[in-house]
Coordinates of N, CA and C in Angstrom, one line a residue:
L416 N 0.8 -1.2 0.0 CA 0.0 0.0 0.0 C 0.9 1.3 0.0
Y417 N 2.0 1.2 0.7 CA 2.8 2.4 0.8 C 4.1 2.2 0.0
E418 N 4.0 1.5 -1.1 CA 5.1 1.2 -2.0 C 5.7 2.5 -2.5
G419 N 7.0 2.6 -2.3 CA 7.8 3.7 -2.8 C 7.8 5.0 -1.9
E420 N 7.0 4.9 -0.8 CA 6.9 6.1 0.0 C 8.1 6.2 1.0
T421 N 8.8 5.1 1.3 CA 9.9 5.1 2.2 C 11.1 4.4 1.5
E422 N 12.3 4.8 1.9 CA 13.5 4.3 1.3 C 13.7 2.8 1.7
C423 N 14.1 2.0 0.7 CA 14.4 0.6 1.0 C 15.9 0.4 1.1
V424 N 16.3 0.0 2.2 CA 17.8 -0.2 2.4 C 18.1 -1.7 2.3
Q425 N 19.2 -2.0 1.5 CA 19.6 -3.4 1.3 C 21.0 -3.6 1.8
G426 N 21.2 -4.8 2.2 CA 22.6 -5.2 2.7 C 22.8 -6.7 2.7
C427 N 23.9 -7.1 3.3 CA 24.2 -8.5 3.4 C 25.0 -8.7 4.7
G428 N 24.6 -9.7 5.5 CA 25.3 -9.9 6.8 C 24.8 -11.1 7.5
H429 N 25.4 -11.3 8.7 CA 25.0 -12.5 9.6 C 23.8 -12.2 10.4
C430 N 23.1 -13.2 10.8 CA 22.0 -13.1 11.8 C 22.0 -14.3 12.7
P431 N 21.2 -14.3 13.8 CA 21.2 -15.4 14.7 C 20.8 -16.7 14.0
I432 N 19.9 -16.7 13.0 CA 19.4 -17.9 12.3 C 20.5 -18.4 11.3
H433 N 21.3 -17.5 10.8 CA 22.3 -17.8 9.8 C 23.7 -17.3 10.3
P434 N 24.2 -17.8 11.4 CA 25.5 -17.2 12.0 C 26.7 -17.4 11.2
V435 N 26.7 -18.4 10.3 CA 27.9 -18.7 9.5 C 27.8 -18.0 8.1
R436 N 26.7 -18.3 7.4 CA 26.6 -17.8 6.0 C 25.9 -16.5 6.0
K437 N 26.4 -15.5 5.3 CA 25.8 -14.2 5.2 C 24.5 -14.3 4.3
I438 N 23.5 -13.5 4.7 CA 22.3 -13.5 3.9 C 22.0 -12.1 3.4
H439 N 21.3 -12.0 2.3 CA 20.9 -10.7 1.8 C 19.6 -10.2 2.5
W440 N 19.5 -9.0 2.8 CA 18.3 -8.5 3.5 C 17.9 -7.1 2.9
R441 N 16.7 -6.7 3.2 CA 16.3 -5.4 2.8 C 15.3 -4.9 3.9
S442 N 15.3 -3.6 4.1 CA 14.5 -3.0 5.2 C 13.9 -1.7 4.7
S443 N 12.6 -1.5 5.1 CA 12.0 -0.3 4.8 C 11.0 0.1 6.0
G444 N 10.4 1.2 5.9 CA 9.5 1.6 6.9 C 8.4 0.6 7.3
P445 N 7.7 0.1 6.4 CA 6.6 -0.9 6.8 C 7.2 -2.2 7.3
T446 N 8.4 -2.7 6.8 CA 8.9 -3.9 7.3 C 9.5 -3.7 8.7
D447 N 10.1 -2.6 9.0 CA 10.6 -2.3 10.3 C 9.4 -2.2 11.3
Y448 N 8.3 -1.6 10.8 CA 7.1 -1.5 11.7 C 6.6 -2.9 12.0
C449 N 6.5 -3.8 11.1 CA 6.0 -5.1 11.3 C 6.9 -5.9 12.3
A450 N 8.2 -5.7 12.1 CA 9.2 -6.3 13.0 C 9.0 -5.8 14.4
D451 N 8.9 -4.5 14.6 CA 8.7 -4.0 16.0 C 7.5 -4.5 16.6
L452 N 6.4 -4.6 15.9 CA 5.1 -5.0 16.5 C 5.1 -6.5 16.7
S453 N 5.8 -7.3 15.9 CA 6.0 -8.7 16.2 C 6.7 -8.9 17.5
V454 N 7.7 -8.2 17.7 CA 8.4 -8.3 19.0 C 7.5 -8.0 20.2
A455 N 6.8 -6.9 20.0 CA 5.9 -6.4 21.1 C 4.8 -7.5 21.4
L456 N 4.2 -8.0 20.3 CA 3.2 -9.1 20.5 C 3.7 -10.3 21.2
H457 N 4.9 -10.7 20.8 CA 5.5 -11.9 21.5 C 5.9 -11.6 22.9
Y458 N 6.3 -10.4 23.2 CA 6.6 -10.0 24.6 C 5.4 -10.1 25.5
Y459 N 4.3 -9.5 25.1 CA 3.1 -9.4 25.9 C 2.5 -10.8 26.0
N460 N 2.6 -11.6 25.0 CA 2.1 -13.0 25.0 C 2.9 -13.8 26.0
A461 N 4.2 -13.6 26.0 CA 5.1 -14.3 27.0 C 4.8 -13.9 28.4
Q462 N 4.6 -12.6 28.6 CA 4.3 -12.0 29.9 C 3.0 -12.6 30.4
D463 N 2.0 -12.8 29.6 CA 0.7 -13.4 30.0 C 0.9 -14.8 30.4
K464 N 1.7 -15.6 29.6 CA 1.9 -17.0 29.9 C 2.6 -17.1 31.2
W465 N 3.5 -16.2 31.6 CA 4.2 -16.3 32.9 C 3.2 -16.0 34.0
N466 N 2.4 -14.9 33.8 CA 1.5 -14.5 34.8 C 0.3 -15.5 35.0
D467 N -0.1 -16.1 33.9 CA -1.3 -17.0 34.0 C -0.9 -18.4 34.4
D468 N 0.2 -18.9 33.8 CA 0.6 -20.3 34.0 C 1.9 -20.5 34.6
H469 N 2.6 -19.5 35.0 CA 4.0 -19.5 35.5 C 4.9 -20.4 34.6
S470 N 4.7 -20.1 33.3 CA 5.5 -20.8 32.3 C 6.9 -20.3 32.3
L471 N 7.9 -21.1 32.5 CA 9.3 -20.7 32.5 C 9.7 -20.2 31.1
L472 N 9.2 -20.9 30.1 CA 9.5 -20.5 28.7 C 9.0 -19.1 28.5
G473 N 7.8 -18.8 29.0 CA 7.2 -17.5 28.9 C 8.0 -16.4 29.6
L474 N 8.5 -16.8 30.8 CA 9.4 -15.9 31.6 C 10.7 -15.6 30.8
G475 N 11.2 -16.6 30.2 CA 12.5 -16.5 29.5 C 12.3 -15.5 28.3
F476 N 11.2 -15.7 27.5 CA 11.0 -14.8 26.4 C 10.7 -13.4 26.9
E477 N 10.0 -13.3 28.0 CA 9.7 -11.9 28.5 C 11.0 -11.2 28.8
K478 N 11.9 -11.9 29.5 CA 13.2 -11.2 29.8 C 14.0 -10.9 28.5
L479 N 14.0 -11.8 27.6 CA 14.7 -11.7 26.3 C 14.2 -10.5 25.5
L480 N 12.9 -10.3 25.5 CA 12.3 -9.3 24.6 C 12.0 -8.0 25.3
A481 N 12.3 -7.9 26.6 CA 11.9 -6.7 27.3 C 12.5 -5.4 26.7
A482 N 13.8 -5.4 26.5 CA 14.5 -4.2 26.0 C 14.0 -3.9 24.5
P483 N 14.0 -4.9 23.6 CA 13.5 -4.6 22.3 C 12.0 -4.0 22.3
T484 N 11.2 -4.5 23.2 CA 9.8 -4.1 23.3 C 9.8 -2.6 23.8
Q485 N 10.6 -2.3 24.7 CA 10.7 -0.9 25.2 C 11.1 0.1 24.0
D486 N 12.0 -0.4 23.2 CA 12.4 0.4 22.0 C 11.2 0.5 21.0
A487 N 10.5 -0.6 20.8 CA 9.3 -0.6 19.9 C 8.2 0.4 20.5
A488 N 8.0 0.3 21.8 CA 7.0 1.2 22.4 C 7.4 2.6 22.3
A489 N 8.6 3.0 22.3 CA 9.1 4.3 22.2 C 8.8 4.8 20.8
R490 N 8.9 3.9 19.8 CA 8.6 4.3 18.4 C 7.1 4.3 18.1
W491 N 6.4 3.4 18.7 CA 5.0 3.2 18.4 C 4.2 3.1 19.6
P492 N 4.1 4.2 20.4 CA 3.4 4.2 21.7 C 1.9 3.8 21.6
R493 N 1.2 4.4 20.5 CA -0.2 4.1 20.4 C -0.5 2.6 20.2
Q494 N 0.3 2.0 19.3 CA 0.1 0.6 19.0 C 0.4 -0.3 20.2
C495 N 1.5 0.0 20.8 CA 1.9 -0.9 22.0 C 1.0 -0.7 23.2
E496 N 0.5 0.5 23.4 CA -0.5 0.7 24.4 C -1.8 -0.1 24.1
A497 N -2.2 -0.1 22.8 CA -3.4 -0.8 22.4 C -3.2 -2.3 22.6
I498 N -2.0 -2.9 22.3 CA -1.8 -4.3 22.6 C -2.0 -4.6 24.1
R499 N -1.4 -3.8 24.9 CA -1.5 -4.1 26.4 C -2.9 -3.9 26.9
S500 N -3.6 -2.8 26.5 CA -4.9 -2.6 27.0 C -5.9 -3.6 26.5
C501 N -5.8 -3.9 25.2 CA -6.8 -4.9 24.7 C -6.6 -6.3 25.3
L502 N -5.3 -6.7 25.5 CA -5.1 -8.0 26.1 C -5.5 -8.0 27.6
D503 N -5.4 -6.9 28.2 CA -5.9 -6.8 29.6 C -7.4 -7.0 29.7
Q504 N -8.1 -6.3 28.7 CA -9.6 -6.4 28.7 C -10.0 -7.8 28.3
L505 N -9.3 -8.4 27.4 CA -9.6 -9.8 27.0 C -9.4 -10.7 28.2
A506 N -8.3 -10.5 29.0 CA -8.1 -11.3 30.2 C -9.2 -11.2 31.2
E507 N -9.8 -10.0 31.3 CA -10.9 -9.9 32.2 C -12.2 -10.7 31.7
Y508 N -12.4 -10.6 30.4 CA -13.5 -11.4 29.8 C -13.3 -12.9 30.1
E509 N -12.1 -13.3 29.8 CA -11.8 -14.7 30.0 C -11.9 -15.2 31.4
A510 N -11.4 -14.3 32.3 CA -11.5 -14.7 33.8 C -12.9 -14.8 34.2
A511 N -13.8 -14.0 33.6 CA -15.2 -14.0 34.0 C -16.0 -15.1 33.2
G512 N -15.3 -15.8 32.4 CA -15.9 -16.9 31.6 C -16.9 -16.5 30.6
S513 N -16.7 -15.3 30.0 CA -17.7 -14.7 29.1 C -17.8 -15.6 27.8
E514 N -19.0 -15.7 27.4 CA -19.3 -16.4 26.1 C -19.9 -15.5 25.1
D515 N -19.8 -14.2 25.3 CA -20.2 -13.2 24.4 C -19.2 -13.1 23.3
L516 N -19.4 -13.8 22.2 CA -18.4 -13.9 21.1 C -18.1 -12.6 20.5
D517 N -19.0 -11.7 20.4 CA -18.7 -10.4 19.8 C -17.8 -9.6 20.7
A518 N -18.0 -9.7 22.0 CA -17.2 -8.9 22.9 C -15.8 -9.4 23.0
V519 N -15.6 -10.8 23.2 CA -14.3 -11.3 23.4 C -13.5 -11.2 22.2
S520 N -14.1 -11.6 21.0 CA -13.3 -11.5 19.8 C -13.1 -10.1 19.4
G521 N -14.0 -9.2 19.8 CA -13.8 -7.8 19.5 C -12.6 -7.1 20.2
C522 N -12.2 -7.7 21.3 CA -11.0 -7.2 22.0 C -9.8 -7.4 21.1
F523 N -9.6 -8.6 20.5 CA -8.5 -8.8 19.6 C -8.7 -8.1 18.3
G524 N -10.0 -7.9 17.9 CA -10.2 -7.1 16.7 C -9.8 -5.7 16.8
Q525 N -10.1 -5.1 18.0 CA -9.6 -3.7 18.2 C -8.1 -3.6 18.3
L526 N -7.5 -4.6 18.8 CA -6.0 -4.7 18.9 C -5.4 -4.7 17.4
M527 N -6.0 -5.6 16.6 CA -5.5 -5.7 15.2 C -5.8 -4.4 14.4
A528 N -6.9 -3.8 14.7 CA -7.3 -2.6 14.0 C -6.2 -1.5 14.2
E529 N -5.8 -1.4 15.5 CA -4.8 -0.4 15.8 C -3.4 -0.7 15.1
L530 N -3.1 -2.0 15.0 CA -1.8 -2.3 14.4 C -1.9 -2.1 12.9
F531 N -3.0 -2.4 12.3 CA -3.2 -2.2 10.8 C -3.2 -0.7 10.4
D532 N -3.6 0.1 11.4 CA -3.7 1.6 11.1 C -2.3 2.2 11.2
Y533 N -1.5 1.9 10.2 CA 0.0 2.3 10.2 C 0.2 3.7 10.4
K534 N -0.4 4.6 9.6 CA -0.1 6.0 9.6 C -1.2 6.9 10.0
Q535 N -2.4 6.4 10.3 CA -3.6 7.2 10.7 C -3.8 8.2 9.6
D536 N -3.9 7.7 8.3 CA -4.1 8.6 7.2 C -5.4 8.3 6.5
H537 N -5.5 8.7 5.2 CA -6.8 8.5 4.5 C -7.1 7.1 4.3
W538 N -6.1 6.2 4.4 CA -6.4 4.7 4.3 C -6.9 4.1 5.6
S539 N -6.9 4.8 6.6 CA -7.2 4.3 8.0 C -8.6 3.5 8.0
P540 N -9.7 4.0 7.5 CA -10.9 3.3 7.6 C -10.9 1.9 7.1
E541 N -10.3 1.7 5.9 CA -10.2 0.4 5.3 C -9.2 -0.5 6.0
L542 N -8.1 0.1 6.4 CA -7.1 -0.7 7.1 C -7.6 -1.2 8.5
R543 N -8.3 -0.3 9.2 CA -8.8 -0.6 10.5 C -9.9 -1.7 10.3
S544 N -10.7 -1.6 9.3 CA -11.7 -2.6 9.0 C -11.1 -4.0 8.8
I545 N -10.1 -4.0 7.9 CA -9.4 -5.3 7.7 C -8.8 -5.9 9.0
G546 N -8.1 -5.0 9.8 CA -7.5 -5.5 11.0 C -8.6 -6.0 12.0
F547 N -9.7 -5.2 12.1 CA -10.7 -5.6 13.1 C -11.4 -6.9 12.8
H548 N -11.8 -7.1 11.6 CA -12.5 -8.3 11.2 C -11.5 -9.5 11.1
L549 N -10.3 -9.3 10.7 CA -9.3 -10.3 10.7 C -8.9 -10.7 12.1
G550 N -8.8 -9.8 13.0 CA -8.5 -10.1 14.5 C -9.6 -10.9 15.1
K551 N -10.9 -10.6 14.8 CA -12.0 -11.4 15.3 C -11.9 -12.8 14.8
Y552 N -11.6 -12.9 13.5 CA -11.5 -14.2 12.9 C -10.4 -15.0 13.5
I553 N -9.3 -14.4 13.7 CA -8.1 -15.1 14.3 C -8.5 -15.7 15.7
Y554 N -9.1 -14.8 16.5 CA -9.5 -15.2 17.9 C -10.5 -16.4 17.9
L555 N -11.5 -16.2 17.1 CA -12.6 -17.3 17.1 C -12.1 -18.6 16.4
L556 N -11.2 -18.4 15.4 CA -10.6 -19.7 14.8 C -9.8 -20.4 15.8
D557 N -9.0 -19.7 16.6 CA -8.2 -20.3 17.7 C -9.1 -21.0 18.7
A558 N -10.2 -20.3 19.1 CA -11.1 -21.0 20.0 C -11.7 -22.2 19.4
Y559 N -12.1 -22.1 18.2 CA -12.7 -23.3 17.4 C -11.7 -24.4 17.4
D560 N -10.4 -24.1 17.1 CA -9.4 -25.1 16.9 C -9.1 -25.8 18.3
D561 N -9.1 -25.0 19.4 CA -8.7 -25.4 20.7 C -9.8 -26.0 21.5
L562 N -11.0 -26.1 21.0 CA -12.2 -26.4 21.8 C -12.1 -27.8 22.5
E563 N -11.7 -28.8 21.7 CA -11.7 -30.2 22.3 C -10.6 -30.2 23.4
R564 N -9.4 -29.6 23.1 CA -8.4 -29.6 24.2 C -8.8 -28.9 25.4
D565 N -9.5 -27.7 25.2 CA -9.9 -26.9 26.4 C -11.0 -27.7 27.2
Q566 N -11.9 -28.4 26.5 CA -12.9 -29.2 27.2 C -12.2 -30.3 28.0
R567 N -11.2 -30.9 27.5 CA -10.5 -32.0 28.2 C -9.9 -31.4 29.5
K568 N -9.3 -30.2 29.3 CA -8.5 -29.6 30.4 C -9.4 -28.8 31.4
G569 N -10.7 -28.6 31.0 CA -11.5 -27.7 31.8 C -11.1 -26.3 31.7
A570 N -10.5 -25.9 30.6 CA -10.0 -24.6 30.4 C -11.1 -23.7 29.8
Y571 N -10.9 -22.4 29.8 CA -11.9 -21.4 29.3 C -11.9 -21.6 27.7
N572 N -13.1 -21.5 27.2 CA -13.3 -21.4 25.8 C -14.7 -20.8 25.5
P573 N -14.7 -19.7 24.8 CA -16.0 -19.0 24.6 C -17.1 -19.8 23.8
L574 N -16.6 -20.9 23.2 CA -17.5 -21.7 22.3 C -18.1 -22.9 23.0
K575 N -17.8 -23.1 24.3 CA -18.3 -24.3 25.0 C -19.8 -24.5 24.9
T576 N -20.5 -23.5 25.2 CA -22.0 -23.7 25.2 C -22.5 -23.7 23.8
L577 N -22.0 -22.9 22.9 CA -22.5 -22.8 21.5 C -22.2 -24.2 20.8
S578 N -21.1 -24.8 21.2 CA -20.8 -26.1 20.5 C -21.7 -27.2 20.8
Q579 N -22.5 -27.0 21.9 CA -23.5 -28.1 22.2 C -24.8 -27.9 21.5
Q580 N -25.0 -26.8 20.8 CA -26.2 -26.5 20.1 C -26.3 -27.1 18.7
P581 N -27.5 -27.5 18.3 CA -27.6 -28.0 16.9 C -27.2 -26.9 15.9
G582 N -26.5 -27.3 14.8 CA -26.1 -26.4 13.8 C -24.9 -25.6 14.1
Y583 N -24.1 -26.1 15.1 CA -22.9 -25.3 15.6 C -21.9 -25.2 14.4
E584 N -21.6 -26.3 13.7 CA -20.6 -26.2 12.7 C -21.0 -25.2 11.6
E585 N -22.3 -25.3 11.2 CA -22.8 -24.4 10.1 C -22.7 -22.9 10.6
E586 N -23.0 -22.7 11.9 CA -23.0 -21.3 12.4 C -21.6 -20.8 12.4
M587 N -20.6 -21.6 12.8 CA -19.2 -21.1 12.8 C -18.7 -20.8 11.4
R588 N -19.1 -21.7 10.5 CA -18.7 -21.5 9.1 C -19.2 -20.1 8.6
E589 N -20.5 -19.8 8.9 CA -21.1 -18.6 8.5 C -20.4 -17.4 9.2
I590 N -20.0 -17.5 10.4 CA -19.3 -16.4 11.1 C -18.0 -16.2 10.4
F591 N -17.2 -17.2 10.2 CA -15.9 -17.1 9.5 C -16.1 -16.4 8.1
E592 N -17.0 -16.9 7.4 CA -17.2 -16.4 6.0 C -17.6 -14.9 6.1
L593 N -18.4 -14.5 7.0 CA -18.8 -13.1 7.1 C -17.7 -12.2 7.5
L594 N -16.9 -12.6 8.5 CA -15.7 -11.8 8.9 C -14.7 -11.7 7.7
L595 N -14.4 -12.8 7.0 CA -13.5 -12.7 5.9 C -14.0 -11.9 4.7
A596 N -15.3 -12.0 4.5 CA -15.9 -11.2 3.4 C -15.7 -9.7 3.7
R597 N -15.9 -9.3 5.0 CA -15.7 -7.9 5.3 C -14.2 -7.5 5.1
C598 N -13.3 -8.4 5.5 CA -11.9 -8.1 5.2 C -11.6 -7.9 3.8
A599 N -12.2 -8.8 2.9 CA -11.9 -8.8 1.5 C -12.5 -7.5 0.9
K600 N -13.7 -7.1 1.4 CA -14.4 -5.9 0.8 C -13.5 -4.7 1.1
S601 N -12.9 -4.6 2.2 CA -12.1 -3.4 2.5 C -10.8 -3.5 1.8
F602 N -10.2 -4.7 1.7 CA -8.9 -4.9 0.9 C -9.1 -4.5 -0.5
E603 N -10.2 -4.8 -1.2 CA -10.4 -4.5 -2.6 C -10.6 -3.1 -2.8
R604 N -10.8 -2.3 -1.8 CA -10.9 -0.8 -2.0 C -9.5 -0.2 -2.0
L605 N -8.5 -0.9 -1.6 CA -7.1 -0.3 -1.5 C -6.4 -0.5 -2.9
P606 N -5.6 0.5 -3.2 CA -4.9 0.5 -4.5 C -3.6 -0.3 -4.5
C607 N -3.7 -1.5 -4.0 CA -2.5 -2.4 -3.9 C -2.2 -3.0 -5.3
V608 N -0.9 -2.9 -5.7 CA -0.5 -3.4 -7.0 C 0.6 -4.4 -6.8
E609 N 1.7 -4.1 -6.2 CA 2.7 -5.1 -6.0 C 2.3 -6.2 -5.1
D610 N 2.5 -7.4 -5.5 CA 2.1 -8.6 -4.7 C 0.6 -8.7 -4.4
A611 N -0.2 -8.0 -5.2 CA -1.6 -8.1 -5.0 C -2.2 -9.5 -5.1
D612 N -1.7 -10.2 -6.1 CA -2.2 -11.6 -6.2 C -1.8 -12.5 -5.0
L613 N -0.6 -12.3 -4.5 CA -0.2 -13.0 -3.3 C -1.1 -12.6 -2.1
L614 N -1.4 -11.4 -1.9 CA -2.2 -10.9 -0.8 C -3.6 -11.5 -1.0
R615 N -4.1 -11.6 -2.2 CA -5.4 -12.2 -2.4 C -5.4 -13.7 -2.1
N616 N -4.3 -14.3 -2.5 CA -4.2 -15.7 -2.2 C -4.3 -16.0 -0.7
I617 N -3.6 -15.1 0.1 CA -3.6 -15.3 1.6 C -5.0 -15.0 2.1
L618 N -5.7 -14.0 1.6 CA -6.9 -13.5 2.2 C -8.1 -14.5 1.8
Y619 N -8.0 -15.0 0.6 CA -9.1 -15.8 0.1 C -8.9 -17.3 0.3
S620 N -7.7 -17.7 0.5 CA -7.4 -19.1 0.6 C -6.5 -19.4 1.9
G621 N -5.4 -18.8 2.0 CA -4.4 -19.1 3.1 C -5.0 -19.1 4.5
V622 N -5.9 -18.1 4.8 CA -6.4 -18.0 6.1 C -7.4 -19.1 6.5
W623 N -7.8 -19.9 5.5 CA -8.7 -21.0 5.8 C -7.9 -22.3 6.1
L624 N -6.6 -22.3 6.1 CA -5.8 -23.5 6.2 C -6.1 -24.2 7.5
K625 N -6.0 -23.5 8.6 CA -6.3 -24.2 9.9 C -7.7 -24.8 10.0
Y626 N -8.7 -24.0 9.5 CA -10.0 -24.5 9.5 C -10.2 -25.8 8.7
N627 N -9.6 -25.7 7.5 CA -9.8 -26.9 6.6 C -9.0 -28.1 7.1
C628 N -7.9 -27.9 7.7 CA -7.1 -29.0 8.3 C -7.9 -29.7 9.4
K629 N -8.5 -28.9 10.3 CA -9.2 -29.4 11.4 C -10.4 -30.2 10.9
N630 N -11.1 -29.7 9.9 CA -12.3 -30.5 9.5 C -11.9 -31.7 8.7
A631 N -10.7 -31.7 8.0 CA -10.3 -32.9 7.3 C -10.0 -34.0 8.3
K632 N -9.4 -33.6 9.5 CA -9.1 -34.6 10.6 C -10.4 -35.2 11.1
K633 N -11.4 -34.3 11.3 CA -12.7 -34.8 11.8 C -13.3 -35.8 10.8
E634 N -13.2 -35.5 9.5 CA -13.8 -36.5 8.6 C -13.1 -37.8 8.6
K635 N -11.8 -37.8 8.8 CA -11.0 -39.0 8.9 C -11.4 -39.8 10.1

């Protein structure tokens, strides 16, 4: 969407994944933005795992990512504050055992809307719509995928009651289709040219992979 608006820097060097062989890399404003927010999301996720489950792995990642997340928050305070506040609100809903699908998925939708709103410019309405509906889809798909495991463990899942109702599978399919249709509608309003076919492949096909895999296992 912002093709050509920021300088693209290229280079070659070592990284933790390739410590011996040098690799070519390139960096620009949007890619740096995504890298910063990926770090922040992993940090807050690790923090929650330590606070909720006393996961030592979560604690390790929290310590490892603390300094990079502080740097990211200095560059993107609005987005990082949204991550923290939305996850806090989501934790409250989950602690209360809420089965209000619109409310609980809406928390993650609001989080993603803030992250997609890169520059708060004239593209914001469409970007926020994509982020909001994609965030709701991600949250509900995770709940759908984790339902059997959560039932075995007695863990929270907002779909527990709904899953016992007739027509559950059809209703979930309709919810997923509606959310992704709204994503696609907003995406098609954007003047994306470079890699547009790849983006469409992800939006129209790739995001269904987890859902399709789960239902293929059920059929077997």
